[in-house]
mmCIF file of C-alpha atoms and ligand atoms in Angstrom:
data_model
loop_
_atom_site.group_PDB
_atom_site.id
_atom_site.type_symbol
_atom_site.label_atom_id
_atom_site.label_comp_id
_atom_site.label_asym_id
_atom_site.label_seq_id
_atom_site.Cartn_x
_atom_site.Cartn_y
_atom_site.Cartn_z
ATOM 1 C CA MET A 1 0.000 0.000 0.000
ATOM 2 C CA ASN A 2 1.315 3.450 -0.840
ATOM 3 C CA GLU A 3 1.760 5.954 1.887
ATOM 4 C CA SER A 4 -0.091 9.229 1.697
ATOM 5 C CA PRO A 5 1.883 12.405 0.938
ATOM 6 C CA VAL A 6 1.341 13.496 4.542
ATOM 7 C CA GLU A 7 2.953 10.316 5.859
ATOM 8 C CA ASN A 8 5.888 10.703 3.478
ATOM 9 C CA THR A 9 6.474 14.273 4.583
ATOM 10 C CA LEU A 10 6.291 13.297 8.254
ATOM 11 C CA ARG A 11 8.764 10.459 7.740
ATOM 12 C CA ASP A 12 11.216 12.754 5.946
ATOM 13 C CA ASN A 13 10.906 15.497 8.552
ATOM 14 C CA LEU A 14 11.284 13.007 11.404
ATOM 15 C CA GLN A 15 14.361 11.501 9.816
ATOM 16 C CA GLN A 16 15.922 14.941 9.389
ATOM 17 C CA VAL A 17 15.225 15.867 12.990
ATOM 18 C CA ARG A 18 16.694 12.575 14.218
ATOM 19 C CA GLU A 19 19.781 13.156 12.085
ATOM 20 C CA ARG A 20 20.207 16.651 13.514
ATOM 21 C CA ILE A 21 19.850 15.276 17.060
ATOM 22 C CA ALA A 22 22.450 12.590 16.324
ATOM 23 C CA ALA A 23 24.825 15.127 14.745
ATOM 24 C CA ALA A 24 24.528 17.486 17.714
ATOM 25 C CA ALA A 25 25.048 14.606 20.150
ATOM 26 C CA ALA A 26 28.167 13.519 18.253
ATOM 27 C CA GLN A 27 29.479 17.075 18.109
ATOM 28 C CA TYR A 28 29.188 17.480 21.881
ATOM 29 C CA GLY A 29 30.413 13.976 22.739
ATOM 30 C CA ARG A 30 27.109 12.560 23.945
ATOM 31 C CA PRO A 31 25.376 9.278 23.068
ATOM 32 C CA ALA A 32 22.356 10.048 20.848
ATOM 33 C CA ASP A 33 20.307 7.517 22.870
ATOM 34 C CA ASP A 34 20.542 9.778 25.892
ATOM 35 C CA ILE A 35 18.221 12.215 24.147
ATOM 36 C CA THR A 36 14.483 11.546 23.878
ATOM 37 C CA LEU A 37 12.556 13.333 21.161
ATOM 38 C CA VAL A 38 9.079 14.477 22.162
ATOM 39 C CA GLY A 39 7.075 15.478 19.089
ATOM 40 C CA VAL A 40 4.851 18.411 20.077
ATOM 41 C CA THR A 41 1.595 17.989 18.162
ATOM 42 C CA LYS A 42 -0.199 21.208 19.149
ATOM 43 C CA TYR A 43 -0.167 22.507 15.565
ATOM 44 C CA VAL A 44 -1.907 19.499 14.009
ATOM 45 C CA ASP A 45 -5.067 17.449 14.403
ATOM 46 C CA ALA A 46 -5.341 13.951 15.829
ATOM 47 C CA ASP A 47 -4.985 12.288 12.402
ATOM 48 C CA VAL A 48 -1.625 13.930 11.745
ATOM 49 C CA ALA A 49 -0.460 13.226 15.309
ATOM 50 C CA ALA A 50 -1.421 9.566 14.806
ATOM 51 C CA ALA A 51 0.550 9.508 11.551
ATOM 52 C CA LEU A 52 3.613 10.962 13.299
ATOM 53 C CA ALA A 53 3.437 8.144 15.836
ATOM 54 C CA ARG A 54 3.131 5.572 13.026
ATOM 55 C CA ALA A 55 6.218 7.138 11.445
ATOM 56 C CA GLY A 56 8.075 6.183 14.636
ATOM 57 C CA CYS A 57 7.813 9.179 16.975
ATOM 58 C CA HIS A 58 6.235 7.526 20.008
ATOM 59 C CA HIS A 59 6.696 10.304 22.533
ATOM 60 C CA LEU A 60 4.076 12.964 21.827
ATOM 61 C CA GLY A 61 3.535 16.215 23.704
ATOM 62 C CA GLU A 62 0.745 18.756 23.951
ATOM 63 C CA SER A 63 0.761 22.163 25.557
ATOM 64 C CA ARG A 64 -2.994 22.457 26.258
ATOM 65 C CA PRO A 65 -4.410 19.770 28.550
ATOM 66 C CA GLN A 66 -7.796 19.590 26.781
ATOM 67 C CA GLU A 67 -6.022 18.944 23.500
ATOM 68 C CA LEU A 68 -3.946 16.203 25.117
ATOM 69 C CA TRP A 69 -7.103 14.532 26.478
ATOM 70 C CA HIS A 70 -8.748 14.764 23.077
ATOM 71 C CA LYS A 71 -5.845 13.334 21.100
ATOM 72 C CA ALA A 72 -4.858 10.726 23.666
ATOM 73 C CA SER A 73 -8.422 9.416 23.880
ATOM 74 C CA SER A 74 -9.057 9.427 20.143
ATOM 75 C CA ILE A 75 -5.790 7.877 18.903
ATOM 76 C CA GLU A 76 -5.621 4.151 19.535
ATOM 77 C CA ASN A 77 -1.943 3.323 19.602
ATOM 78 C CA PRO A 78 -0.576 1.677 22.734
ATOM 79 C CA ASP A 79 2.995 2.662 21.779
ATOM 80 C CA ILE A 80 2.344 6.364 22.320
ATOM 81 C CA VAL A 81 3.680 7.944 25.508
ATOM 82 C CA TRP A 82 1.980 11.293 26.160
ATOM 83 C CA HIS A 83 3.727 14.287 27.712
ATOM 84 C CA GLN A 84 1.960 17.354 29.090
ATOM 85 C CA VAL A 85 4.440 20.115 28.206
ATOM 86 C CA GLY A 86 2.436 23.328 28.743
ATOM 87 C CA HIS A 87 0.932 25.029 31.761
ATOM 88 C CA LEU A 88 -1.444 22.824 33.751
ATOM 89 C CA GLN A 89 -4.207 24.318 35.895
ATOM 90 C CA ARG A 90 -5.049 22.483 39.099
ATOM 91 C CA ASN A 91 -8.630 21.789 38.009
ATOM 92 C CA LYS A 92 -7.276 19.856 35.006
ATOM 93 C CA VAL A 93 -4.869 17.613 36.907
ATOM 94 C CA ALA A 94 -7.183 14.656 37.533
ATOM 95 C CA ARG A 95 -8.092 14.144 33.897
ATOM 96 C CA THR A 96 -4.529 14.772 32.687
ATOM 97 C CA LEU A 97 -3.218 12.033 34.974
ATOM 98 C CA GLU A 98 -5.359 9.553 33.054
ATOM 99 C CA TYR A 99 -3.408 10.182 29.853
ATOM 100 C CA ALA A 100 -0.026 11.792 30.475
ATOM 101 C CA ALA A 101 2.925 9.634 31.536
ATOM 102 C CA VAL A 102 5.070 12.686 32.216
ATOM 103 C CA ILE A 103 4.122 16.235 33.211
ATOM 104 C CA HIS A 104 6.929 18.640 32.237
ATOM 105 C CA SER A 105 5.464 21.935 33.267
ATOM 106 C CA VAL A 106 4.996 21.666 37.026
ATOM 107 C CA ASP A 107 5.539 25.283 37.952
ATOM 108 C CA SER A 108 4.462 25.754 41.572
ATOM 109 C CA LEU A 109 4.447 23.978 44.902
ATOM 110 C CA ARG A 110 0.646 24.186 44.981
ATOM 111 C CA LEU A 111 0.382 22.391 41.648
ATOM 112 C CA THR A 112 2.928 19.793 42.759
ATOM 113 C CA ARG A 113 0.911 19.027 45.889
ATOM 114 C CA ALA A 114 -2.313 18.830 43.867
ATOM 115 C CA ILE A 115 -0.738 16.316 41.472
ATOM 116 C CA ASP A 116 0.536 14.225 44.375
ATOM 117 C CA ARG A 117 -2.864 14.227 46.075
ATOM 118 C CA MET A 118 -4.807 13.295 42.946
ATOM 119 C CA ALA A 119 -2.300 10.652 41.905
ATOM 120 C CA GLY A 120 -2.715 9.214 45.413
ATOM 121 C CA GLU A 121 -6.492 9.084 44.952
ATOM 122 C CA LYS A 122 -5.937 7.121 41.764
ATOM 123 C CA ASN A 123 -3.376 4.855 43.436
ATOM 124 C CA MET A 124 -0.679 5.818 40.992
ATOM 125 C CA THR A 125 2.685 7.513 40.874
ATOM 126 C CA THR A 126 3.307 10.057 38.159
ATOM 127 C CA ARG A 127 6.571 11.317 36.706
ATOM 128 C CA ILE A 128 7.000 15.078 36.881
ATOM 129 C CA LEU A 129 9.556 17.660 35.841
ATOM 130 C CA LEU A 130 9.745 21.003 37.599
ATOM 131 C CA GLU A 131 9.665 24.016 35.292
ATOM 132 C CA VAL A 132 12.232 26.657 36.093
ATOM 133 C CA ASN A 133 12.018 30.258 34.916
ATOM 134 C CA VAL A 134 15.598 30.504 33.636
ATOM 135 C CA SER A 135 15.023 33.632 31.565
ATOM 136 C CA GLY A 136 13.761 35.649 34.520
ATOM 137 C CA GLU A 137 10.992 37.090 32.310
ATOM 138 C CA SER A 138 8.043 37.840 34.546
ATOM 139 C CA ALA A 139 5.574 36.561 31.917
ATOM 140 C CA LYS A 140 7.166 33.093 31.977
ATOM 141 C CA GLN A 141 5.889 30.300 34.198
ATOM 142 C CA GLY A 142 8.129 28.385 36.511
ATOM 143 C CA PHE A 143 9.907 28.235 39.819
ATOM 144 C CA ASP A 144 12.720 30.619 40.645
ATOM 145 C CA ALA A 145 15.925 28.769 41.436
ATOM 146 C CA ASP A 146 15.829 29.948 45.050
ATOM 147 C CA GLU A 147 12.276 28.761 45.510
ATOM 148 C CA LEU A 148 13.300 25.334 44.288
ATOM 149 C CA ARG A 149 16.312 25.122 46.566
ATOM 150 C CA ASN A 150 13.814 25.642 49.333
ATOM 151 C CA ASP A 151 11.058 23.305 48.112
ATOM 152 C CA VAL A 152 12.890 20.411 46.457
ATOM 153 C CA GLY A 153 13.174 18.387 49.668
ATOM 154 C CA GLU A 154 9.443 18.502 50.297
ATOM 155 C CA ILE A 155 8.639 17.762 46.657
ATOM 156 C CA ASN A 156 11.015 14.827 46.510
ATOM 157 C CA GLY A 157 9.392 13.408 49.628
ATOM 158 C CA LEU A 158 5.875 13.293 48.128
ATOM 159 C CA THR A 159 4.874 9.661 47.650
ATOM 160 C CA HIS A 160 2.730 9.789 44.503
ATOM 161 C CA ILE A 161 5.079 11.696 42.277
ATOM 162 C CA GLN A 162 8.445 10.709 40.958
ATOM 163 C CA LEU A 163 10.594 13.791 40.617
ATOM 164 C CA ALA A 164 12.393 13.032 37.359
ATOM 165 C CA GLY A 165 14.158 16.316 36.644
ATOM 166 C CA LEU A 166 13.799 19.897 35.423
ATOM 167 C CA MET A 167 12.346 21.688 32.400
ATOM 168 C CA CYS A 168 12.749 25.155 30.922
ATOM 169 C CA MET A 169 12.087 27.372 27.936
ATOM 170 C CA ALA A 170 14.811 29.780 26.921
ATOM 171 C CA GLY A 171 13.915 33.433 26.464
ATOM 172 C CA LEU A 172 12.999 34.556 22.949
ATOM 173 C CA GLY A 173 15.252 36.516 20.659
ATOM 174 C CA LEU A 174 18.540 35.560 22.311
ATOM 175 C CA ASP A 175 21.743 34.621 20.530
ATOM 176 C CA GLU A 176 23.552 31.303 20.932
ATOM 177 C CA GLY A 177 25.689 32.415 23.846
ATOM 178 C CA GLN A 178 22.775 33.818 25.837
ATOM 179 C CA THR A 179 20.541 30.829 25.101
ATOM 180 C CA ARG A 180 23.223 28.332 26.080
ATOM 181 C CA GLU A 181 23.832 30.241 29.283
ATOM 182 C CA GLN A 182 20.175 29.722 30.244
ATOM 183 C CA PHE A 183 20.290 26.017 29.387
ATOM 184 C CA ALA A 184 23.550 25.639 31.307
ATOM 185 C CA SER A 185 21.938 27.288 34.327
ATOM 186 C CA LEU A 186 19.244 24.577 34.310
ATOM 187 C CA ARG A 187 21.909 21.851 34.172
ATOM 188 C CA MET A 188 23.854 23.391 37.037
ATOM 189 C CA LEU A 189 20.692 23.770 39.086
ATOM 190 C CA ARG A 190 19.872 20.091 38.501
ATOM 191 C CA ASP A 191 23.328 19.076 39.668
ATOM 192 C CA GLU A 192 23.095 21.289 42.718
ATOM 193 C CA LEU A 193 19.623 20.046 43.703
ATOM 194 C CA ALA A 194 20.679 16.433 43.113
ATOM 195 C CA GLY A 195 23.306 17.018 45.787
ATOM 196 C CA GLN A 196 20.523 18.006 48.220
ATOM 197 C CA LEU A 197 18.497 14.819 47.720
ATOM 198 C CA PRO A 198 19.082 11.634 49.733
ATOM 199 C CA ASP A 199 18.795 9.594 46.521
ATOM 200 C CA ALA A 200 19.048 11.430 43.228
ATOM 201 C CA SER A 201 19.293 8.382 40.965
ATOM 202 C CA HIS A 202 15.871 9.155 39.446
ATOM 203 C CA PHE A 203 16.487 12.902 39.179
ATOM 204 C CA GLY A 204 18.387 13.354 35.938
ATOM 205 C CA GLU A 205 16.147 14.647 33.166
ATOM 206 C CA LEU A 206 16.657 18.027 31.549
ATOM 207 C CA SER A 207 13.748 18.862 29.237
ATOM 208 C CA MET A 208 14.990 21.783 27.162
ATOM 209 C CA GLY A 209 15.291 22.735 23.515
ATOM 210 C CA MET A 210 12.635 23.358 20.853
ATOM 211 C CA SER A 211 12.748 23.688 17.049
ATOM 212 C CA GLY A 212 14.850 26.857 17.126
ATOM 213 C CA ASP A 213 17.351 25.959 19.815
ATOM 214 C CA PHE A 214 17.491 22.196 20.416
ATOM 215 C CA GLU A 215 21.080 21.789 19.230
ATOM 216 C CA TRP A 216 22.227 24.352 21.819
ATOM 217 C CA ALA A 217 20.197 22.507 24.446
ATOM 218 C CA ILE A 218 21.898 19.230 23.516
ATOM 219 C CA ALA A 219 25.252 21.002 23.849
ATOM 220 C CA GLU A 220 24.263 21.893 27.412
ATOM 221 C CA GLY A 221 23.002 18.460 28.430
ATOM 222 C CA ALA A 222 19.335 18.167 27.357
ATOM 223 C CA THR A 223 17.980 14.649 27.832
ATOM 224 C CA ILE A 224 14.566 15.492 26.356
ATOM 225 C CA VAL A 225 13.983 17.865 23.442
ATOM 226 C CA ARG A 226 10.435 19.077 22.710
ATOM 227 C CA ILE A 227 10.077 19.689 19.008
ATOM 228 C CA GLY A 228 7.010 20.872 17.110
ATOM 229 C CA SER A 229 7.201 23.142 14.048
ATOM 230 C CA ILE A 230 10.071 21.543 12.161
ATOM 231 C CA LEU A 231 8.369 18.129 12.301
ATOM 232 C CA PHE A 232 5.409 19.565 10.410
ATOM 233 C CA GLU A 233 7.272 21.641 7.834
ATOM 234 C CA GLY A 234 5.469 21.395 4.501
ATOM 235 C CA LEU A 235 2.184 20.535 6.221
ATOM 236 C CA LEU A 236 1.250 23.731 8.064
HETATM 237 C C1 LIG B 301 5.056 24.477 21.292
HETATM 238 C C2 LIG B 301 5.964 24.013 22.343
HETATM 239 C C3 LIG B 301 7.145 23.346 22.004
HETATM 240 C C4 LIG B 301 7.581 23.114 20.570
HETATM 241 O O1 LIG B 301 7.887 24.331 19.970
HETATM 242 P P1 LIG B 301 8.468 24.431 18.488
HETATM 243 O O2 LIG B 301 9.219 25.711 18.495
HETATM 244 O O3 LIG B 301 7.319 24.429 17.576
HETATM 245 O O4 LIG B 301 9.383 23.278 18.273
HETATM 246 C C5 LIG B 301 7.951 22.908 23.036
HETATM 247 N N1 LIG B 301 7.619 23.099 24.340
HETATM 248 C C6 LIG B 301 6.485 23.727 24.688
HETATM 249 C C7 LIG B 301 6.190 23.906 26.140
HETATM 250 C C8 LIG B 301 5.627 24.205 23.711
HETATM 251 O O5 LIG B 301 4.504 24.846 24.082
#
């Protein structure tokens, strides 16, 4: 059976992105397998997201929770692992826990406690990443580094979350040096906080890097890159 033009485009785009990830990993002396690609499907409908998964991108991310619920419940593919990557309101936690394996954008202690409590009610443990405001822009979500130094012990002690690492978005309109400085600050914060935890073996992920800056994020230690637009080039 012939593939549709959409599937061909997705396969080509995915291959190019994987090649760029592998090239950046090689350039900075890192194994390419240490970097997980999350395809962010917020620009496309469920059919295109399903086709991306069939093309081999099994980690899919959404920024709006309602859109994640919709796609995750309408696409039947047990290989897909869903990631909530955008801001999550507390009243949307319960439903999101039903679909998302990882929540990247946990940006306050109140939200963290709400996730722990609702995961407890469902008898589950959920993987979370704490979002850090590395750019210092007041419009951006996320913990300040100092807040996290203070709260990480409590968060790590919650029983129904697994604290898997940190996440950030670099500020817009910055050059390579400035962007890498922000990504490096997330890596250094992870290393510092790991030193505060009794057991940091599960606390290693750095979710950073999008279409415009993922190679710089890989240079600075990203373990998860969240990529949308360039996967859908030619389709949008
Ligand atoms: C949209 C989005 C991405 C992907 O952005 P692109 O620039 O399209 O690759 C990554 N992370 C978050 C939180 C997003 O909202």
